[in-house]
């Protein structure tokens, strides 16, 4: 339909007016935050109670970061990791580590029906009845669709994940997960973003548990080009946690 409309318009033989385009100053690449990021957090969990956390990312950007200078709906991260120190256990543990984490949202429209997609390769910590605070390798793929409604973007994907081997903790060394995930990204203000995500999965080759889930919600305020502050909550079947964080980009 789009192609036919362009052909019919070209047949009119009318010269179009010159188009004047003024680049948006606030979205120029040099206005963007630094590609690397360091975060320090303090939080509480129903497992292990209080904790302190160090987070680092080599590059580049996620959906809760300040979007000036970056693609509005694209997340691309290389080597992000979280190290957590339990105030009660007095132990340091690797919470998660990714070699690459990509989420590409493409809000659909009448003329653009391209799917959204994601991929993640690394390791993460599970807290459910089959894997109580154990860290497993992770390879995850997903594809779906996204839609815009003013400052809000909603998205949903169908995911397939393979987890294993187990690096720490007790539980199954290998697991397959199939199921949907969804999220909402809301631009509350120019530099204030609220990102909520959730996933539910079936474990077809396990008897306990047969299903698992996870939900996260984060609010991040970028009060300067390379500084931000935020709060984040996370829930899994066997644990709930909340934390406050400060971020530095460089």
C-alpha positions as protocol buffer text, in pm:
chain_id: "A"
residue {
  index: 1
  type: UNK
  ca { x: 0 y: 0 z: 0 }
}
residue {
  index: 2
  type: UNK
  ca { x: 281 y: 241 z: 86 }
}
residue {
  index: 3
  type: UNK
  ca { x: 458 y: 168 z: -244 }
}
residue {
  index: 4
  type: UNK
  ca { x: 140 y: 219 z: -448 }
}
residue {
  index: 5
  type: UNK
  ca { x: 73 y: 551 z: -278 }
}
residue {
  index: 6
  type: UNK
  ca { x: 427 y: 671 z: -355 }
}
residue {
  index: 7
  type: UNK
  ca { x: 387 y: 569 z: -721 }
}
residue {
  index: 8
  type: UNK
  ca { x: 55 y: 750 z: -755 }
}
residue {
  index: 9
  type: UNK
  ca { x: 197 y: 1063 z: -595 }
}
residue {
  index: 10
  type: UNK
  ca { x: 494 y: 1057 z: -832 }
}
residue {
  index: 11
  type: UNK
  ca { x: 254 y: 1045 z: -1131 }
}
residue {
  index: 12
  type: UNK
  ca { x: 98 y: 1380 z: -1030 }
}
residue {
  index: 13
  type: UNK
  ca { x: 400 y: 1566 z: -1170 }
}
residue {
  index: 14
  type: UNK
  ca { x: 384 y: 1837 z: -905 }
}
residue {
  index: 15
  type: UNK
  ca { x: 715 y: 1956 z: -763 }
}
residue {
  index: 16
  type: UNK
  ca { x: 727 y: 1924 z: -386 }
}
residue {
  index: 17
  type: UNK
  ca { x: 824 y: 2217 z: -168 }
}
residue {
  index: 18
  type: UNK
  ca { x: 1175 y: 2224 z: -28 }
}
residue {
  index: 19
  type: UNK
  ca { x: 1195 y: 2058 z: 311 }
}
residue {
  index: 20
  type: UNK
  ca { x: 1379 y: 2240 z: 588 }
}
residue {
  index: 21
  type: UNK
  ca { x: 1491 y: 2017 z: 872 }
}
residue {
  index: 22
  type: UNK
  ca { x: 1639 y: 2149 z: 1194 }
}
residue {
  index: 23
  type: UNK
  ca { x: 1831 y: 1878 z: 1384 }
}
residue {
  index: 24
  type: UNK
  ca { x: 1711 y: 1846 z: 1744 }
}
residue {
  index: 25
  type: UNK
  ca { x: 1996 y: 1985 z: 1953 }
}
residue {
  index: 26
  type: UNK
  ca { x: 1917 y: 1778 z: 2262 }
}
residue {
  index: 27
  type: UNK
  ca { x: 1936 y: 1450 z: 2064 }
}
residue {
  index: 28
  type: UNK
  ca { x: 2279 y: 1507 z: 1908 }
}
residue {
  index: 29
  type: UNK
  ca { x: 2529 y: 1225 z: 1985 }
}
residue {
  index: 30
  type: UNK
  ca { x: 2761 y: 1453 z: 2182 }
}
residue {
  index: 31
  type: UNK
  ca { x: 2473 y: 1519 z: 2425 }
}
residue {
  index: 32
  type: UNK
  ca { x: 2455 y: 1152 z: 2522 }
}
residue {
  index: 33
  type: UNK
  ca { x: 2588 y: 997 z: 2841 }
}
residue {
  index: 34
  type: UNK
  ca { x: 2925 y: 820 z: 2856 }
}
residue {
  index: 35
  type: UNK
  ca { x: 2930 y: 468 z: 2716 }
}
residue {
  index: 36
  type: UNK
  ca { x: 3062 y: 300 z: 3033 }
}
residue {
  index: 37
  type: UNK
  ca { x: 2865 y: 297 z: 3357 }
}
residue {
  index: 38
  type: UNK
  ca { x: 2940 y: 234 z: 3723 }
}
residue {
  index: 39
  type: UNK
  ca { x: 2665 y: 198 z: 3984 }
}
residue {
  index: 40
  type: UNK
  ca { x: 2668 y: 163 z: 4362 }
}
residue {
  index: 41
  type: UNK
  ca { x: 2356 y: 33 z: 4534 }
}
residue {
  index: 42
  type: UNK
  ca { x: 2223 y: -41 z: 4879 }
}
residue {
  index: 43
  type: UNK
  ca { x: 1921 y: -263 z: 4929 }
}
residue {
  index: 44
  type: UNK
  ca { x: 1728 y: -521 z: 5124 }
}
residue {
  index: 45
  type: UNK
  ca { x: 1610 y: -868 z: 5031 }
}
residue {
  index: 46
  type: UNK
  ca { x: 1393 y: -1136 z: 5185 }
}
residue {
  index: 47
  type: UNK
  ca { x: 1694 y: -1366 z: 5129 }
}
residue {
  index: 48
  type: UNK
  ca { x: 2002 y: -1255 z: 5321 }
}
residue {
  index: 49
  type: UNK
  ca { x: 1842 y: -923 z: 5424 }
}
residue {
  index: 50
  type: UNK
  ca { x: 2061 y: -616 z: 5362 }
}
residue {
  index: 51
  type: UNK
  ca { x: 2318 y: -600 z: 5082 }
}
residue {
  index: 52
  type: UNK
  ca { x: 2554 y: -367 z: 4898 }
}
residue {
  index: 53
  type: UNK
  ca { x: 2601 y: -396 z: 4524 }
}
residue {
  index: 54
  type: UNK
  ca { x: 2856 y: -288 z: 4264 }
}
residue {
  index: 55
  type: UNK
  ca { x: 2747 y: -278 z: 3901 }
}
residue {
  index: 56
  type: UNK
  ca { x: 2964 y: -207 z: 3597 }
}
residue {
  index: 57
  type: UNK
  ca { x: 2898 y: -198 z: 3223 }
}
residue {
  index: 58
  type: UNK
  ca { x: 3162 y: -156 z: 2952 }
}
residue {
  index: 59
  type: UNK
  ca { x: 2907 y: -20 z: 2701 }
}
residue {
  index: 60
  type: UNK
  ca { x: 2658 y: 116 z: 2590 }
}
residue {
  index: 61
  type: UNK
  ca { x: 2294 y: 196 z: 2681 }
}
residue {
  index: 62
  type: UNK
  ca { x: 1976 y: 49 z: 2829 }
}
residue {
  index: 63
  type: UNK
  ca { x: 1610 y: 152 z: 2810 }
}
residue {
  index: 64
  type: UNK
  ca { x: 1612 y: 323 z: 3151 }
}
residue {
  index: 65
  type: UNK
  ca { x: 1916 y: 538 z: 3070 }
}
residue {
  index: 66
  type: UNK
  ca { x: 1885 y: 899 z: 2953 }
}
residue {
  index: 67
  type: UNK
  ca { x: 1799 y: 864 z: 2583 }
}
residue {
  index: 68
  type: UNK
  ca { x: 1950 y: 1190 z: 2452 }
}
residue {
  index: 69
  type: UNK
  ca { x: 2207 y: 1102 z: 2185 }
}
residue {
  index: 70
  type: UNK
  ca { x: 2092 y: 739 z: 2162 }
}
residue {
  index: 71
  type: UNK
  ca { x: 1820 y: 546 z: 1980 }
}
residue {
  index: 72
  type: UNK
  ca { x: 1500 y: 584 z: 2180 }
}
residue {
  index: 73
  type: UNK
  ca { x: 1392 y: 219 z: 2172 }
}
residue {
  index: 74
  type: UNK
  ca { x: 1719 y: 25 z: 2156 }
}
residue {
  index: 75
  type: UNK
  ca { x: 1918 y: -138 z: 2435 }
}
residue {
  index: 76
  type: UNK
  ca { x: 2270 y: -265 z: 2371 }
}
residue {
  index: 77
  type: UNK
  ca { x: 2496 y: -365 z: 2659 }
}
residue {
  index: 78
  type: UNK
  ca { x: 2838 y: -529 z: 2657 }
}
residue {
  index: 79
  type: UNK
  ca { x: 2979 y: -703 z: 2966 }
}
residue {
  index: 80
  type: UNK
  ca { x: 2740 y: -572 z: 3232 }
}
residue {
  index: 81
  type: UNK
  ca { x: 2780 y: -741 z: 3570 }
}
residue {
  index: 82
  type: UNK
  ca { x: 2664 y: -709 z: 3932 }
}
residue {
  index: 83
  type: UNK
  ca { x: 2862 y: -805 z: 4240 }
}
residue {
  index: 84
  type: UNK
  ca { x: 2668 y: -826 z: 4566 }
}
residue {
  index: 85
  type: UNK
  ca { x: 2797 y: -828 z: 4925 }
}
residue {
  index: 86
  type: UNK
  ca { x: 2555 y: -959 z: 5187 }
}
residue {
  index: 87
  type: UNK
  ca { x: 2558 y: -759 z: 5511 }
}
residue {
  index: 88
  type: UNK
  ca { x: 2440 y: -1064 z: 5706 }
}
residue {
  index: 89
  type: UNK
  ca { x: 2630 y: -1342 z: 5527 }
}
residue {
  index: 90
  type: UNK
  ca { x: 2948 y: -1132 z: 5486 }
}
residue {
  index: 91
  type: UNK
  ca { x: 2994 y: -1299 z: 5148 }
}
residue {
  index: 92
  type: UNK
  ca { x: 3059 y: -1157 z: 4801 }
}
residue {
  index: 93
  type: UNK
  ca { x: 2873 y: -1321 z: 4515 }
}
residue {
  index: 94
  type: UNK
  ca { x: 2823 y: -1268 z: 4142 }
}
residue {
  index: 95
  type: UNK
  ca { x: 2460 y: -1174 z: 4088 }
}
residue {
  index: 96
  type: UNK
  ca { x: 2468 y: -1168 z: 3708 }
}
residue {
  index: 97
  type: UNK
  ca { x: 2706 y: -1126 z: 3414 }
}
residue {
  index: 98
  type: UNK
  ca { x: 2626 y: -1086 z: 3045 }
}
residue {
  index: 99
  type: UNK
  ca { x: 2857 y: -1098 z: 2748 }
}
residue {
  index: 100
  type: UNK
  ca { x: 2594 y: -915 z: 2546 }
}
residue {
  index: 101
  type: UNK
  ca { x: 2238 y: -802 z: 2617 }
}
residue {
  index: 102
  type: UNK
  ca { x: 2025 y: -662 z: 2333 }
}
residue {
  index: 103
  type: UNK
  ca { x: 1665 y: -547 z: 2323 }
}
residue {
  index: 104
  type: UNK
  ca { x: 1545 y: -382 z: 2001 }
}
residue {
  index: 105
  type: UNK
  ca { x: 1192 y: -242 z: 2014 }
}
residue {
  index: 106
  type: UNK
  ca { x: 1015 y: -148 z: 1694 }
}
residue {
  index: 107
  type: UNK
  ca { x: 676 y: 11 z: 1769 }
}
residue {
  index: 108
  type: UNK
  ca { x: 437 y: -112 z: 1502 }
}
residue {
  index: 109
  type: UNK
  ca { x: 241 y: 121 z: 1278 }
}
residue {
  index: 110
  type: UNK
  ca { x: 20 y: 88 z: 972 }
}
residue {
  index: 111
  type: UNK
  ca { x: 322 y: 88 z: 742 }
}
residue {
  index: 112
  type: UNK
  ca { x: 579 y: -78 z: 966 }
}
residue {
  index: 113
  type: UNK
  ca { x: 511 y: -422 z: 1112 }
}
residue {
  index: 114
  type: UNK
  ca { x: 869 y: -526 z: 1181 }
}
residue {
  index: 115
  type: UNK
  ca { x: 897 y: -737 z: 1500 }
}
residue {
  index: 116
  type: UNK
  ca { x: 1087 y: -645 z: 1813 }
}
residue {
  index: 117
  type: UNK
  ca { x: 1354 y: -888 z: 1931 }
}
residue {
  index: 118
  type: UNK
  ca { x: 1607 y: -957 z: 2206 }
}
residue {
  index: 119
  type: UNK
  ca { x: 1906 y: -1174 z: 2285 }
}
residue {
  index: 120
  type: UNK
  ca { x: 2108 y: -1229 z: 2602 }
}
residue {
  index: 121
  type: UNK
  ca { x: 2419 y: -1439 z: 2660 }
}
residue {
  index: 122
  type: UNK
  ca { x: 2579 y: -1465 z: 3003 }
}
residue {
  index: 123
  type: UNK
  ca { x: 2486 y: -1588 z: 3351 }
}
residue {
  index: 124
  type: UNK
  ca { x: 2220 y: -1499 z: 3606 }
}
residue {
  index: 125
  type: UNK
  ca { x: 2097 y: -1595 z: 3955 }
}
residue {
  index: 126
  type: UNK
  ca { x: 1768 y: -1781 z: 4001 }
}
residue {
  index: 127
  type: UNK
  ca { x: 1565 y: -1792 z: 4321 }
}
residue {
  index: 128
  type: UNK
  ca { x: 1286 y: -2047 z: 4290 }
}
residue {
  index: 129
  type: UNK
  ca { x: 1210 y: -2394 z: 4425 }
}
residue {
  index: 130
  type: UNK
  ca { x: 1433 y: -2565 z: 4168 }
}
residue {
  index: 131
  type: UNK
  ca { x: 1731 y: -2334 z: 4205 }
}
residue {
  index: 132
  type: UNK
  ca { x: 1753 y: -2151 z: 4536 }
}
residue {
  index: 133
  type: UNK
  ca { x: 2003 y: -1869 z: 4482 }
}
residue {
  index: 134
  type: UNK
  ca { x: 2212 y: -2055 z: 4225 }
}
residue {
  index: 135
  type: UNK
  ca { x: 2394 y: -1894 z: 3934 }
}
residue {
  index: 136
  type: UNK
  ca { x: 2359 y: -2055 z: 3591 }
}
residue {
  index: 137
  type: UNK
  ca { x: 2481 y: -1972 z: 3245 }
}
residue {
  index: 138
  type: UNK
  ca { x: 2213 y: -1822 z: 3022 }
}
residue {
  index: 139
  type: UNK
  ca { x: 2133 y: -1800 z: 2652 }
}
residue {
  index: 140
  type: UNK
  ca { x: 1798 y: -1636 z: 2575 }
}
residue {
  index: 141
  type: UNK
  ca { x: 1620 y: -1539 z: 2254 }
}
residue {
  index: 142
  type: UNK
  ca { x: 1288 y: -1365 z: 2206 }
}
residue {
  index: 143
  type: UNK
  ca { x: 1072 y: -1198 z: 1943 }
}
residue {
  index: 144
  type: UNK
  ca { x: 745 y: -1006 z: 1954 }
}
residue {
  index: 145
  type: UNK
  ca { x: 589 y: -666 z: 1905 }
}
residue {
  index: 146
  type: UNK
  ca { x: 586 y: -319 z: 2061 }
}
residue {
  index: 147
  type: UNK
  ca { x: 335 y: -33 z: 2051 }
}
residue {
  index: 148
  type: UNK
  ca { x: 343 y: 337 z: 2139 }
}
residue {
  index: 149
  type: UNK
  ca { x: 80 y: 540 z: 2319 }
}
residue {
  index: 150
  type: UNK
  ca { x: 215 y: 891 z: 2379 }
}
residue {
  index: 151
  type: UNK
  ca { x: 505 y: 875 z: 2627 }
}
residue {
  index: 152
  type: UNK
  ca { x: 438 y: 507 z: 2696 }
}
residue {
  index: 153
  type: UNK
  ca { x: 579 y: 209 z: 2506 }
}
residue {
  index: 154
  type: UNK
  ca { x: 448 y: -142 z: 2571 }
}
residue {
  index: 155
  type: UNK
  ca { x: 613 y: -455 z: 2440 }
}
residue {
  index: 156
  type: UNK
  ca { x: 570 y: -832 z: 2456 }
}
residue {
  index: 157
  type: UNK
  ca { x: 785 y: -1121 z: 2331 }
}
residue {
  index: 158
  type: UNK
  ca { x: 781 y: -1499 z: 2320 }
}
residue {
  index: 159
  type: UNK
  ca { x: 1106 y: -1626 z: 2474 }
}
residue {
  index: 160
  type: UNK
  ca { x: 1316 y: -1940 z: 2465 }
}
residue {
  index: 161
  type: UNK
  ca { x: 1598 y: -1976 z: 2721 }
}
residue {
  index: 162
  type: UNK
  ca { x: 1864 y: -2235 z: 2799 }
}
residue {
  index: 163
  type: UNK
  ca { x: 2034 y: -2213 z: 3140 }
}
residue {
  index: 164
  type: UNK
  ca { x: 2346 y: -2404 z: 3238 }
}
residue {
  index: 165
  type: UNK
  ca { x: 2594 y: -2503 z: 3356 }
}
residue {
  index: 166
  type: UNK
  ca { x: 2563 y: -2414 z: 3727 }
}
residue {
  index: 167
  type: UNK
  ca { x: 2846 y: -2199 z: 3863 }
}
residue {
  index: 168
  type: UNK
  ca { x: 2728 y: -2170 z: 4225 }
}
residue {
  index: 169
  type: UNK
  ca { x: 2444 y: -2264 z: 4458 }
}
residue {
  index: 170
  type: UNK
  ca { x: 2224 y: -2573 z: 4478 }
}
residue {
  index: 171
  type: UNK
  ca { x: 1973 y: -2686 z: 4219 }
}
residue {
  index: 172
  type: UNK
  ca { x: 1937 y: -2816 z: 3866 }
}
residue {
  index: 173
  type: UNK
  ca { x: 2251 y: -2774 z: 3656 }
}
residue {
  index: 174
  type: UNK
  ca { x: 2056 y: -2734 z: 3332 }
}
residue {
  index: 175
  type: UNK
  ca { x: 1709 y: -2595 z: 3255 }
}
residue {
  index: 176
  type: UNK
  ca { x: 1502 y: -2499 z: 2952 }
}
residue {
  index: 177
  type: UNK
  ca { x: 1239 y: -2226 z: 2979 }
}
residue {
  index: 178
  type: UNK
  ca { x: 966 y: -2133 z: 2730 }
}
residue {
  index: 179
  type: UNK
  ca { x: 716 y: -1854 z: 2784 }
}
residue {
  index: 180
  type: UNK
  ca { x: 610 y: -1494 z: 2735 }
}
residue {
  index: 181
  type: UNK
  ca { x: 755 y: -1173 z: 2871 }
}
residue {
  index: 182
  type: UNK
  ca { x: 623 y: -818 z: 2860 }
}
residue {
  index: 183
  type: UNK
  ca { x: 712 y: -469 z: 2970 }
}
residue {
  index: 184
  type: UNK
  ca { x: 612 y: -104 z: 2981 }
}
residue {
  index: 185
  type: UNK
  ca { x: 845 y: 194 z: 2945 }
}
residue {
  index: 186
  type: UNK
  ca { x: 703 y: 528 z: 3054 }
}
residue {
  index: 187
  type: UNK
  ca { x: 871 y: 863 z: 3001 }
}
residue {
  index: 188
  type: UNK
  ca { x: 745 y: 1046 z: 3309 }
}
residue {
  index: 189
  type: UNK
  ca { x: 954 y: 1355 z: 3226 }
}
residue {
  index: 190
  type: UNK
  ca { x: 1235 y: 1443 z: 2989 }
}
residue {
  index: 191
  type: UNK
  ca { x: 1503 y: 1272 z: 3200 }
}
residue {
  index: 192
  type: UNK
  ca { x: 1283 y: 1058 z: 3424 }
}
residue {
  index: 193
  type: UNK
  ca { x: 1202 y: 704 z: 3306 }
}
residue {
  index: 194
  type: UNK
  ca { x: 1002 y: 420 z: 3457 }
}
residue {
  index: 195
  type: UNK
  ca { x: 1066 y: 71 z: 3319 }
}
residue {
  index: 196
  type: UNK
  ca { x: 867 y: -233 z: 3433 }
}
residue {
  index: 197
  type: UNK
  ca { x: 922 y: -586 z: 3298 }
}
residue {
  index: 198
  type: UNK
  ca { x: 792 y: -930 z: 3377 }
}
residue {
  index: 199
  type: UNK
  ca { x: 836 y: -1283 z: 3248 }
}
residue {
  index: 200
  type: UNK
  ca { x: 669 y: -1619 z: 3304 }
}
residue {
  index: 201
  type: UNK
  ca { x: 808 y: -1949 z: 3183 }
}
residue {
  index: 202
  type: UNK
  ca { x: 732 y: -2318 z: 3165 }
}
residue {
  index: 203
  type: UNK
  ca { x: 1009 y: -2566 z: 3252 }
}
residue {
  index: 204
  type: UNK
  ca { x: 907 y: -2864 z: 3032 }
}
residue {
  index: 205
  type: UNK
  ca { x: 1179 y: -3102 z: 3151 }
}
residue {
  index: 206
  type: UNK
  ca { x: 1140 y: -3043 z: 3527 }
}
residue {
  index: 207
  type: UNK
  ca { x: 886 y: -3160 z: 3781 }
}
residue {
  index: 208
  type: UNK
  ca { x: 980 y: -2904 z: 4051 }
}
residue {
  index: 209
  type: UNK
  ca { x: 906 y: -2632 z: 3973 }
}
residue {
  index: 210
  type: UNK
  ca { x: 699 y: -2665 z: 3656 }
}
residue {
  index: 211
  type: UNK
  ca { x: 688 y: -2287 z: 3608 }
}
residue {
  index: 212
  type: UNK
  ca { x: 892 y: -1985 z: 3714 }
}
residue {
  index: 213
  type: UNK
  ca { x: 855 y: -1608 z: 3690 }
}
residue {
  index: 214
  type: UNK
  ca { x: 1030 y: -1278 z: 3751 }
}
residue {
  index: 215
  type: UNK
  ca { x: 920 y: -913 z: 3770 }
}
residue {
  index: 216
  type: UNK
  ca { x: 1130 y: -596 z: 3790 }
}
residue {
  index: 217
  type: UNK
  ca { x: 1046 y: -228 z: 3811 }
}
residue {
  index: 218
  type: UNK
  ca { x: 1293 y: 61 z: 3800 }
}
residue {
  index: 219
  type: UNK
  ca { x: 1266 y: 440 z: 3812 }
}
residue {
  index: 220
  type: UNK
  ca { x: 1575 y: 633 z: 3701 }
}
residue {
  index: 221
  type: UNK
  ca { x: 1631 y: 1009 z: 3710 }
}
residue {
  index: 222
  type: UNK
  ca { x: 1920 y: 1145 z: 3502 }
}
residue {
  index: 223
  type: UNK
  ca { x: 1986 y: 1474 z: 3678 }
}
residue {
  index: 224
  type: UNK
  ca { x: 2297 y: 1549 z: 3468 }
}
residue {
  index: 225
  type: UNK
  ca { x: 2451 y: 1422 z: 3145 }
}
residue {
  index: 226
  type: UNK
  ca { x: 2667 y: 1161 z: 3320 }
}
residue {
  index: 227
  type: UNK
  ca { x: 2493 y: 1116 z: 3656 }
}
residue {
  index: 228
  type: UNK
  ca { x: 2171 y: 946 z: 3757 }
}
residue {
  index: 229
  type: UNK
  ca { x: 1989 y: 809 z: 4060 }
}
residue {
  index: 230
  type: UNK
  ca { x: 1726 y: 540 z: 4080 }
}
residue {
  index: 231
  type: UNK
  ca { x: 1521 y: 291 z: 4275 }
}
residue {
  index: 232
  type: UNK
  ca { x: 1456 y: -68 z: 4169 }
}
residue {
  index: 233
  type: UNK
  ca { x: 1243 y: -357 z: 4286 }
}
residue {
  index: 234
  type: UNK
  ca { x: 1268 y: -722 z: 4185 }
}
residue {
  index: 235
  type: UNK
  ca { x: 1056 y: -1026 z: 4268 }
}
residue {
  index: 236
  type: UNK
  ca { x: 1108 y: -1398 z: 4205 }
}
residue {
  index: 237
  type: UNK
  ca { x: 919 y: -1699 z: 4349 }
}
residue {
  index: 238
  type: UNK
  ca { x: 1151 y: -1731 z: 4649 }
}
residue {
  index: 239
  type: UNK
  ca { x: 1279 y: -1374 z: 4695 }
}
residue {
  index: 240
  type: UNK
  ca { x: 1179 y: -1009 z: 4682 }
}
residue {
  index: 241
  type: UNK
  ca { x: 1419 y: -718 z: 4698 }
}
residue {
  index: 242
  type: UNK
  ca { x: 1444 y: -341 z: 4664 }
}
residue {
  index: 243
  type: UNK
  ca { x: 1741 y: -106 z: 4633 }
}
residue {
  index: 244
  type: UNK
  ca { x: 1847 y: 253 z: 4572 }
}
residue {
  index: 245
  type: UNK
  ca { x: 2132 y: 327 z: 4333 }
}
residue {
  index: 246
  type: UNK
  ca { x: 2356 y: 604 z: 4209 }
}
residue {
  index: 247
  type: UNK
  ca { x: 2500 y: 589 z: 3856 }
}
residue {
  index: 248
  type: UNK
  ca { x: 2809 y: 744 z: 3699 }
}
residue {
  index: 249
  type: UNK
  ca { x: 2870 y: 734 z: 3321 }
}
residue {
  index: 250
  type: UNK
  ca { x: 3214 y: 786 z: 3172 }
}
